[in-house]
Short mmCIF file of C-alpha atoms and ligand atoms in Angstrom, two decimals:
data_model
loop_
_atom_site.label_atom_id
_atom_site.label_comp_id
_atom_site.label_asym_id
_atom_site.label_seq_id
_atom_site.Cartn_x
_atom_site.Cartn_y
_atom_site.Cartn_z
CA UNK A 1 -18.48 17.31 19.24
CA UNK A 2 -19.18 16.65 22.87
CA UNK A 3 -16.33 16.62 25.34
CA UNK A 4 -17.48 14.84 28.46
CA UNK A 5 -16.67 16.93 31.46
CA UNK A 6 -14.26 15.28 33.78
CA UNK A 7 -13.35 12.57 31.33
CA UNK A 8 -11.70 14.04 28.22
CA UNK A 9 -13.09 11.26 26.15
CA UNK A 10 -14.19 12.84 22.93
CA UNK A 11 -17.40 11.31 21.68
CA UNK A 12 -18.64 12.03 18.25
CA UNK A 13 -21.13 9.25 17.90
CA UNK A 14 -20.64 6.20 15.76
CA UNK A 15 -21.98 5.90 12.27
CA UNK A 16 -22.43 2.75 10.30
CA UNK A 17 -19.77 2.46 7.65
CA UNK A 18 -20.82 -0.79 6.16
CA UNK A 19 -22.11 0.73 2.95
CA UNK A 20 -19.92 0.62 -0.08
CA UNK A 21 -17.08 -1.32 1.51
CA UNK A 22 -15.58 -3.61 -1.12
CA UNK A 23 -15.47 -7.18 0.03
CA UNK A 24 -12.32 -9.04 -0.86
CA UNK A 25 -13.07 -12.70 -0.74
CA UNK A 26 -10.54 -15.44 -0.16
CA UNK A 27 -11.69 -16.95 -3.44
CA UNK A 28 -9.90 -14.09 -5.17
CA UNK A 29 -6.60 -15.60 -4.12
CA UNK A 30 -5.21 -18.84 -5.46
CA UNK A 31 -4.58 -21.27 -2.62
CA UNK A 32 -3.22 -24.80 -2.32
CA UNK A 33 -6.73 -26.00 -3.24
CA UNK A 34 -6.17 -24.63 -6.73
CA UNK A 35 -3.05 -26.72 -7.44
CA UNK A 36 -4.23 -29.49 -9.78
CA UNK A 37 -1.71 -32.16 -8.75
CA UNK A 38 1.28 -31.37 -6.63
CA UNK A 39 2.75 -34.87 -6.56
CA UNK A 40 6.30 -34.94 -7.94
CA UNK A 41 6.25 -31.17 -8.56
CA UNK A 42 9.07 -28.89 -7.40
CA UNK A 43 7.36 -26.32 -5.16
CA UNK A 44 9.33 -23.13 -4.48
CA UNK A 45 7.88 -21.96 -1.19
CA UNK A 46 8.69 -18.50 0.19
CA UNK A 47 8.59 -18.62 3.98
CA UNK A 48 9.70 -16.06 6.56
CA UNK A 49 12.37 -17.67 8.69
CA UNK A 50 13.42 -14.23 9.88
CA UNK A 51 12.62 -15.27 13.45
CA UNK A 52 14.02 -13.53 16.52
CA UNK A 53 17.40 -15.12 17.35
CA UNK A 54 20.03 -14.88 20.06
CA UNK A 55 23.47 -16.50 19.85
CA UNK A 56 22.46 -18.49 16.76
CA UNK A 57 19.32 -19.88 18.45
CA UNK A 58 15.70 -19.06 17.68
CA UNK A 59 14.07 -17.40 20.70
CA UNK A 60 10.51 -17.38 19.35
CA UNK A 61 9.52 -20.08 16.83
CA UNK A 62 5.94 -18.87 16.26
CA UNK A 63 6.55 -18.04 12.59
CA UNK A 64 8.09 -21.45 11.99
CA UNK A 65 5.33 -23.35 13.78
CA UNK A 66 2.74 -21.45 11.71
CA UNK A 67 4.25 -22.45 8.35
CA UNK A 68 4.62 -26.14 9.26
CA UNK A 69 1.13 -27.21 8.09
CA UNK A 70 1.76 -25.86 4.59
CA UNK A 71 5.09 -27.67 4.30
CA UNK A 72 3.42 -30.78 5.65
CA UNK A 73 0.48 -30.63 3.27
CA UNK A 74 2.65 -30.26 0.16
CA UNK A 75 5.23 -32.85 1.22
CA UNK A 76 2.44 -35.19 2.33
CA UNK A 77 0.96 -35.06 -1.16
CA UNK A 78 4.32 -35.94 -2.69
CA UNK A 79 5.46 -32.46 -3.65
CA UNK A 80 9.16 -31.55 -3.43
CA UNK A 81 9.32 -28.60 -1.03
CA UNK A 82 12.07 -26.04 -1.68
CA UNK A 83 12.10 -23.35 1.00
CA UNK A 84 13.25 -19.80 0.25
CA UNK A 85 13.71 -17.14 2.92
CA UNK A 86 15.72 -14.15 4.01
CA UNK A 87 17.29 -13.70 7.43
CA UNK A 88 18.32 -10.28 8.69
CA UNK A 89 19.50 -7.57 6.35
CA UNK A 90 22.92 -8.77 5.14
CA UNK A 91 24.83 -6.85 2.52
CA UNK A 92 26.11 -9.80 0.50
CA UNK A 93 27.13 -13.20 1.87
CA UNK A 94 27.56 -13.04 5.65
CA UNK A 95 28.07 -16.16 7.81
CA UNK A 96 26.31 -14.40 10.71
CA UNK A 97 23.08 -14.45 8.72
CA UNK A 98 23.16 -18.02 7.48
CA UNK A 99 19.88 -19.93 7.43
CA UNK A 100 21.67 -23.22 8.23
CA UNK A 101 20.51 -23.39 11.90
CA UNK A 102 16.93 -22.79 10.74
CA UNK A 103 16.85 -26.14 8.90
CA UNK A 104 16.80 -27.91 12.28
CA UNK A 105 14.02 -25.58 13.46
CA UNK A 106 11.87 -26.41 10.43
CA UNK A 107 12.62 -30.11 11.00
CA UNK A 108 11.48 -29.77 14.60
CA UNK A 109 8.26 -27.97 13.61
CA UNK A 110 7.36 -30.44 10.85
CA UNK A 111 8.81 -33.71 12.10
CA UNK A 112 10.48 -34.11 8.68
CA UNK A 113 14.09 -34.20 7.57
CA UNK A 114 15.14 -30.88 6.11
CA UNK A 115 18.17 -30.73 3.79
CA UNK A 116 20.19 -27.53 3.41
CA UNK A 117 21.98 -26.05 0.39
CA UNK A 118 24.61 -23.34 0.76
CA UNK A 119 23.29 -21.17 -2.02
CA UNK A 120 19.82 -20.37 -3.34
CA UNK A 121 20.93 -20.25 -7.00
CA UNK A 122 23.68 -21.73 -9.17
CA UNK A 123 25.09 -25.24 -9.34
CA UNK A 124 24.82 -25.88 -5.56
CA UNK A 125 21.10 -25.14 -5.55
CA UNK A 126 20.43 -27.00 -8.82
CA UNK A 127 22.19 -30.16 -7.57
CA UNK A 128 20.33 -30.09 -4.24
CA UNK A 129 16.98 -29.69 -6.03
CA UNK A 130 17.81 -32.45 -8.53
CA UNK A 131 18.45 -34.83 -5.62
CA UNK A 132 14.96 -34.31 -4.15
CA UNK A 133 12.45 -37.13 -4.10
CA UNK A 134 8.68 -36.65 -3.72
CA UNK A 135 7.92 -35.58 -0.12
CA UNK A 136 11.44 -34.22 0.57
CA UNK A 137 12.07 -30.80 2.09
CA UNK A 138 15.06 -28.60 1.22
CA UNK A 139 16.02 -25.21 2.64
CA UNK A 140 18.11 -22.92 0.44
CA UNK A 141 20.56 -20.35 1.87
CA UNK A 142 19.51 -16.75 2.62
CA UNK A 143 18.12 -15.11 -0.54
CA UNK A 144 19.51 -11.74 0.60
CA UNK A 145 23.08 -13.01 0.09
CA UNK A 146 22.39 -11.95 -3.50
CA UNK A 147 21.78 -8.29 -4.38
CA UNK A 148 19.26 -9.45 -7.00
CA UNK A 149 16.82 -10.44 -4.25
CA UNK A 150 16.01 -6.96 -2.94
CA UNK A 151 16.37 -5.43 -6.42
CA UNK A 152 13.86 -7.97 -7.76
CA UNK A 153 16.37 -8.36 -10.58
CA UNK A 154 14.86 -10.27 -13.54
CA UNK A 155 17.99 -12.40 -14.11
CA UNK A 156 18.01 -13.46 -10.43
CA UNK A 157 14.27 -14.17 -10.53
CA UNK A 158 14.81 -16.38 -13.60
CA UNK A 159 17.54 -18.33 -11.78
CA UNK A 160 15.22 -18.96 -8.83
CA UNK A 161 12.27 -19.79 -11.06
CA UNK A 162 14.30 -22.44 -12.91
CA UNK A 163 14.44 -24.42 -9.65
CA UNK A 164 10.67 -24.91 -9.40
CA UNK A 165 7.44 -25.77 -11.20
CA UNK A 166 5.15 -23.85 -8.80
CA UNK A 167 5.45 -20.95 -6.39
CA UNK A 168 3.77 -20.85 -2.99
CA UNK A 169 3.98 -17.70 -0.88
CA UNK A 170 3.66 -18.47 2.82
CA UNK A 171 5.40 -15.29 4.01
CA UNK A 172 2.76 -12.65 4.74
CA UNK A 173 5.24 -10.96 7.07
CA UNK A 174 7.57 -10.27 4.10
CA UNK A 175 4.77 -9.49 1.62
CA UNK A 176 5.29 -5.72 1.88
CA UNK A 177 8.61 -6.24 0.05
CA UNK A 178 8.60 -6.42 -3.75
CA UNK A 179 11.62 -8.70 -3.78
CA UNK A 180 12.52 -11.54 -6.15
CA UNK A 181 11.36 -14.30 -3.80
CA UNK A 182 8.32 -12.45 -2.43
CA UNK A 183 6.93 -11.02 -5.66
CA UNK A 184 9.10 -11.59 -8.74
CA UNK A 185 8.59 -15.35 -8.80
CA UNK A 186 4.83 -14.89 -9.04
CA UNK A 187 5.29 -13.45 -12.53
CA UNK A 188 7.15 -16.51 -13.82
CA UNK A 189 5.50 -19.45 -12.04
CA UNK A 190 1.90 -20.34 -11.17
CA UNK A 191 1.51 -18.67 -7.74
CA UNK A 192 -0.51 -19.78 -4.71
CA UNK A 193 -1.07 -18.62 -1.12
CA UNK A 194 0.12 -21.07 1.54
CA UNK A 195 -2.23 -21.98 4.40
CA UNK A 196 -0.63 -19.48 6.80
CA UNK A 197 -0.91 -16.70 4.22
CA UNK A 198 -4.51 -17.75 3.63
CA UNK A 199 -5.33 -17.62 7.36
CA UNK A 200 -3.70 -14.21 7.62
CA UNK A 201 -5.67 -12.79 4.67
CA UNK A 202 -8.85 -14.28 6.05
CA UNK A 203 -8.28 -12.69 9.47
CA UNK A 204 -7.41 -9.32 7.95
CA UNK A 205 -10.55 -9.43 5.83
CA UNK A 206 -12.67 -10.08 8.93
CA UNK A 207 -10.89 -7.24 10.72
CA UNK A 208 -10.99 -4.38 8.32
CA UNK A 209 -12.44 -5.15 4.89
CA UNK A 210 -15.72 -6.77 5.85
CA UNK A 211 -15.86 -6.58 9.66
CA UNK A 212 -18.84 -7.03 11.87
CA UNK A 213 -19.57 -3.59 13.31
CA UNK A 214 -19.13 -1.65 15.45
CA UNK A 215 -15.41 -1.89 14.71
CA UNK A 216 -12.76 -0.40 16.99
CA UNK A 217 -9.00 -0.11 16.72
CA UNK A 218 -6.47 0.24 19.50
CA UNK A 219 -3.36 2.02 18.30
CA UNK A 220 -0.56 2.32 20.80
CA UNK A 221 3.19 2.45 20.75
CA UNK A 222 5.67 5.20 21.31
CA UNK A 223 5.44 7.57 18.40
CA UNK A 224 2.78 9.28 16.34
CA UNK A 225 5.34 9.96 13.61
CA UNK A 226 5.58 6.28 12.65
CA UNK A 227 1.80 5.87 12.59
CA UNK A 228 0.41 8.92 10.82
CA UNK A 229 -0.64 7.01 7.70
CA UNK A 230 -2.08 4.29 9.88
CA UNK A 231 -4.22 6.74 11.89
CA UNK A 232 -5.33 8.50 8.71
CA UNK A 233 -6.54 5.25 7.16
CA UNK A 234 -8.12 3.92 10.36
CA UNK A 235 -10.30 6.93 11.16
CA UNK A 236 -11.94 6.46 7.77
CA UNK A 237 -12.67 2.79 8.51
CA UNK A 238 -13.31 2.26 12.22
CA UNK A 239 -16.21 3.42 14.39
CA UNK A 240 -14.00 3.93 17.45
CA UNK A 241 -10.29 4.69 17.56
CA UNK A 242 -8.62 4.12 20.93
CA UNK A 243 -5.25 5.82 21.20
CA UNK A 244 -2.73 4.62 23.78
CA UNK A 245 0.98 4.44 24.49
CA UNK A 246 3.44 7.30 24.16
CA UNK A 247 1.63 8.54 21.08
CA UNK A 248 -1.46 9.37 23.16
CA UNK A 249 0.63 12.06 24.89
CA UNK A 250 0.93 14.02 21.66
CA UNK A 251 -2.86 13.92 21.37
CA UNK A 252 -3.24 15.01 25.00
CA UNK A 253 -1.05 18.02 24.18
CA UNK A 254 -3.28 18.66 21.19
CA UNK A 255 -6.32 19.01 23.46
CA UNK A 256 -4.48 21.31 25.86
CA UNK A 257 -3.18 18.95 28.56
CA UNK A 258 0.25 19.25 30.09
CA UNK A 259 2.07 15.96 29.92
CA UNK A 260 5.13 16.95 31.98
CA UNK A 261 8.24 15.07 30.93
CA UNK A 262 6.29 12.40 29.05
CA UNK A 263 7.48 11.16 25.70
CA UNK A 264 5.66 13.32 23.15
CA UNK A 265 6.26 14.79 19.72
CA UNK A 266 5.51 18.47 20.15
CA UNK A 267 6.11 19.25 16.49
CA UNK A 268 3.30 16.86 15.60
CA UNK A 269 0.66 18.55 17.76
CA UNK A 270 -0.86 20.38 14.76
CA UNK A 271 -1.01 17.06 12.91
CA UNK A 272 -2.70 15.42 15.91
CA UNK A 273 -5.26 18.25 15.93
CA UNK A 274 -5.90 17.69 12.25
CA UNK A 275 -6.49 13.98 12.84
CA UNK A 276 -8.94 14.79 15.65
CA UNK A 277 -10.78 17.28 13.44
CA UNK A 278 -10.99 14.83 10.55
CA UNK A 279 -12.26 12.08 12.85
CA UNK A 280 -14.89 14.49 14.14
CA UNK A 281 -15.95 15.40 10.62
CA UNK A 282 -16.45 11.79 9.56
CA UNK A 283 -18.00 10.54 12.77
CA UNK A 284 -15.18 8.43 14.15
CA UNK A 285 -15.21 8.32 17.95
CA UNK A 286 -11.80 8.93 19.51
CA UNK A 287 -10.89 7.58 22.93
CA UNK A 288 -7.94 9.11 24.77
CA UNK A 289 -6.70 8.33 28.28
CA UNK A 290 -8.44 10.24 31.09
CA UNK A 291 -6.03 9.22 33.82
CA UNK A 292 -2.48 7.94 33.90
CA UNK A 293 0.13 6.20 35.98
CA UNK A 294 3.00 8.67 36.27
CA UNK A 295 6.56 8.36 37.59
CA UNK A 296 9.70 10.47 37.73
CA UNK A 297 11.95 7.71 36.44
CA UNK A 298 11.67 5.51 33.38
CA UNK A 299 12.45 2.24 35.10
CA UNK A 300 10.74 -0.89 36.39
CA UNK A 301 8.97 -0.41 39.74
CA UNK A 302 9.75 3.32 39.82
CA UNK A 303 7.71 5.13 42.50
CA UNK A 304 4.44 6.04 40.77
CA UNK A 305 1.02 7.57 41.34
CA UNK A 306 -2.28 7.72 39.49
CA UNK A 307 -3.45 11.15 38.32
CA UNK A 308 -6.06 12.61 36.00
CA UNK A 309 -4.37 13.63 32.75
CA UNK A 310 -5.03 17.26 33.76
CA UNK A 311 -2.80 16.87 36.81
CA UNK A 312 0.53 15.56 35.52
CA UNK A 313 3.32 17.47 37.31
CA UNK A 314 6.07 19.11 35.22
CA UNK A 315 8.68 16.57 36.37
CA UNK A 316 6.46 13.50 35.89
CA UNK A 317 6.03 11.24 32.90
CA UNK A 318 3.08 9.13 31.84
CA UNK A 319 4.07 5.45 31.80
CA UNK A 320 0.67 3.76 31.59
CA UNK A 321 -3.04 4.43 31.40
CA UNK A 322 -4.86 4.65 34.73
CA UNK A 323 -7.78 2.62 36.15
CA UNK A 324 -10.55 4.91 34.87
CA UNK A 325 -9.12 4.75 31.37
CA UNK A 326 -8.88 0.97 31.56
CA UNK A 327 -12.48 0.82 32.72
CA UNK A 328 -13.59 3.03 29.87
CA UNK A 329 -11.72 1.06 27.21
CA UNK A 330 -13.18 -2.17 28.57
CA UNK A 331 -16.67 -0.64 28.36
CA UNK A 332 -15.99 0.20 24.70
CA UNK A 333 -14.99 -3.42 24.05
CA UNK A 334 -18.32 -4.55 25.48
CA UNK A 335 -20.25 -2.62 22.82
CA UNK A 336 -18.22 -3.45 19.72
CA UNK A 337 -18.08 -6.59 17.56
CA UNK A 338 -14.59 -6.38 16.08
CA UNK A 339 -11.27 -5.12 17.46
CA UNK A 340 -8.01 -4.47 15.61
CA UNK A 341 -5.04 -3.99 17.93
CA UNK A 342 -1.64 -2.53 17.13
CA UNK A 343 0.74 -1.32 19.83
CA UNK A 344 0.75 -1.48 23.64
CA UNK A 345 -0.88 1.08 25.97
CA UNK A 346 1.99 1.87 28.30
CA UNK A 347 5.66 1.14 28.82
CA UNK A 348 4.68 -2.53 28.87
CA UNK A 349 8.31 -3.70 29.05
CA UNK A 350 8.56 -2.16 32.55
CA UNK A 351 6.63 -3.66 35.45
CA UNK A 352 4.10 -2.59 36.68
CA UNK A 353 3.54 -0.23 33.73
CA UNK A 354 2.38 -3.20 31.65
CA UNK A 355 -0.84 -3.24 33.68
CA UNK A 356 -3.07 -1.25 31.29
CA UNK A 357 -2.11 -3.43 28.32
CA UNK A 358 -2.62 -6.62 30.33
CA UNK A 359 -6.02 -5.65 31.73
CA UNK A 360 -7.43 -4.52 28.40
CA UNK A 361 -5.96 -7.58 26.64
CA UNK A 362 -7.50 -9.86 29.26
CA UNK A 363 -10.93 -8.27 28.78
CA UNK A 364 -10.63 -8.58 24.99
CA UNK A 365 -9.57 -12.23 25.31
CA UNK A 366 -12.54 -13.03 27.57
CA UNK A 367 -15.04 -11.45 25.18
CA UNK A 368 -13.42 -13.35 22.31
CA UNK A 369 -13.62 -16.65 24.17
CA UNK A 370 -17.31 -15.92 24.86
CA UNK A 371 -17.91 -15.46 21.13
CA UNK A 372 -18.82 -11.79 21.54
CA UNK A 373 -15.83 -10.19 19.87
CA UNK A 374 -13.48 -10.81 16.94
CA UNK A 375 -9.95 -9.76 17.92
CA UNK A 376 -7.14 -9.35 15.41
CA UNK A 377 -3.76 -8.07 16.57
CA UNK A 378 -0.34 -7.64 15.03
CA UNK A 379 2.65 -5.46 14.30
CA UNK A 380 5.99 -5.18 16.06
CA UNK A 381 5.74 -4.96 19.84
CA UNK A 382 2.10 -6.01 19.86
CA UNK A 383 2.75 -9.74 19.70
CA UNK A 384 5.38 -9.57 22.43
CA UNK A 385 2.99 -7.55 24.63
CA UNK A 386 0.08 -9.94 24.09
CA UNK A 387 2.31 -12.97 24.65
CA UNK A 388 3.54 -11.43 27.89
CA UNK A 389 -0.08 -10.81 28.86
CA UNK A 390 -0.76 -14.49 28.17
CA UNK A 391 -3.75 -13.81 25.91
CA UNK A 392 -2.47 -14.59 22.39
CA UNK A 393 -4.08 -18.03 22.35
CA UNK A 394 -7.50 -16.54 23.13
CA UNK A 395 -7.45 -13.81 20.47
CA UNK A 396 -9.16 -14.64 17.15
CA UNK A 397 -5.91 -14.03 15.30
CA UNK A 398 -2.48 -12.71 16.23
CA UNK A 399 -0.32 -11.88 13.25
CA UNK A 400 3.41 -12.51 13.44
CA UNK A 401 3.97 -9.77 10.90
CA UNK A 402 5.53 -6.43 11.81
CA UNK A 403 5.92 -4.02 8.91
CA UNK A 404 3.57 -5.97 6.63
CA UNK A 405 0.73 -5.82 9.18
CA UNK A 406 1.25 -2.07 9.58
CA UNK A 407 1.31 -1.42 5.85
CA UNK A 408 -1.83 -3.45 5.48
CA UNK A 409 -3.53 -1.37 8.21
CA UNK A 410 -2.35 1.72 6.35
CA UNK A 411 -4.44 0.52 3.43
CA UNK A 412 -1.46 -0.18 1.19
CA UNK A 413 -1.29 -2.88 -1.46
CA UNK A 414 1.23 -5.53 -0.46
CA UNK A 415 3.13 -6.72 -3.55
CA UNK A 416 3.55 -10.26 -2.19
CA UNK A 417 -0.20 -10.54 -1.65
CA UNK A 418 -1.22 -8.80 -4.84
CA UNK A 419 0.72 -11.30 -6.96
CA UNK A 420 -1.49 -14.10 -5.60
CA UNK A 421 -4.71 -12.44 -6.66
CA UNK A 422 -6.74 -14.05 -9.41
CA UNK A 423 -6.66 -11.45 -12.16
C1 3PG B 1 10.05 -8.93 9.30
O1 3PG B 1 10.67 -9.55 10.16
O2 3PG B 1 9.36 -7.92 9.55
C2 3PG B 1 10.08 -9.45 7.90
O3 3PG B 1 10.79 -10.64 7.84
C3 3PG B 1 10.63 -8.44 6.93
O4 3PG B 1 11.97 -8.15 7.19
P1 3PG B 1 12.62 -6.82 6.59
O5 3PG B 1 11.99 -5.68 7.33
O6 3PG B 1 14.10 -6.94 6.83
O7 3PG B 1 12.28 -6.77 5.11
MG1 MG B 2 11.13 -5.73 10.03
#
């Protein structure tokens, strides 16, 4: 281990980790190309209409726009599209979580009429499906209005399956759930990945399963505790791990820095030390902030100053990475080929403490546009941060998935993806 004096960036030298990495090819998943003839068939399509909403209106339609081509392709070939989705986490039928307003959103995204049925099983659903003509699109009410959905209850799965001839899963963002509509149906009907699911799996493969190296990951966000499994999996896979956000403070404590009043999880310092030691042992380079923007108040435009991470005063808190850290991270980006990004660097929701995230994102977007870097980002706050930074369109791929993206980065098998695998 070499700790650079004056910088606190721990460099342990990169090693090539290309050997022995299993390559999962898209051909191992059934896609729409594998459906022999969809015309006239009833296609049960699981989508994720769990979009952010306020006062009954969708505030970000990205997920809906992304699924539109799959709906279009199937309907265009004369298939009968029957959309299944959850919304929120209702306990039983709850008018506040109805999917009804989403029918208009899907209509807007596809330019097609979208019918709506007030239940996803039973006579209401059967009659609505029976009325479909080739090329029609129907949205069924929230699957989570039935307890059988989350329980993956066989009787409920059979009721859903009776409505269709084929099953298409277009909901990567719900694929970490082994629910009736995300997994159960794949056991009873021929199952295929939709185009959005396919694009997601393709991007994830390029990012972590068979990436061009060197490969780096940026992991930010507030807490180490929610990302322990993620960090554990990533140090075994990436050449460089860049740690940012509130969770970097716990690592700064672990290497003996005082972080003042900064958000940090003191009880996890031993765990952070263990992660650093393991990274060292396997040759994963860790990058921590060397300077920070600190303030006494957690609020937008609070009076702030830039300090080395050794000089944070007891009453100050770290709200963003400083200019030298930004410069260093950007220099790392210049020497890698692939970047996976989860979580912002600073308190990006507070101006000007979004600066570190924006500057690094801008550099990553430029390298991507120049064909020098593959950039894949996703998970929770990440999309919001990259949208705010105005770079999403220039990244190679930005996932709309939250929990599913994280679980995938943790190296877990996603039941809704696994069911689509050619066995
Ligand atoms: C999401 O928004 O992350 C997915 O739709 C999954 O929702 P859930 O966490 O309620 O299962
Ligand atoms: Mg969620």
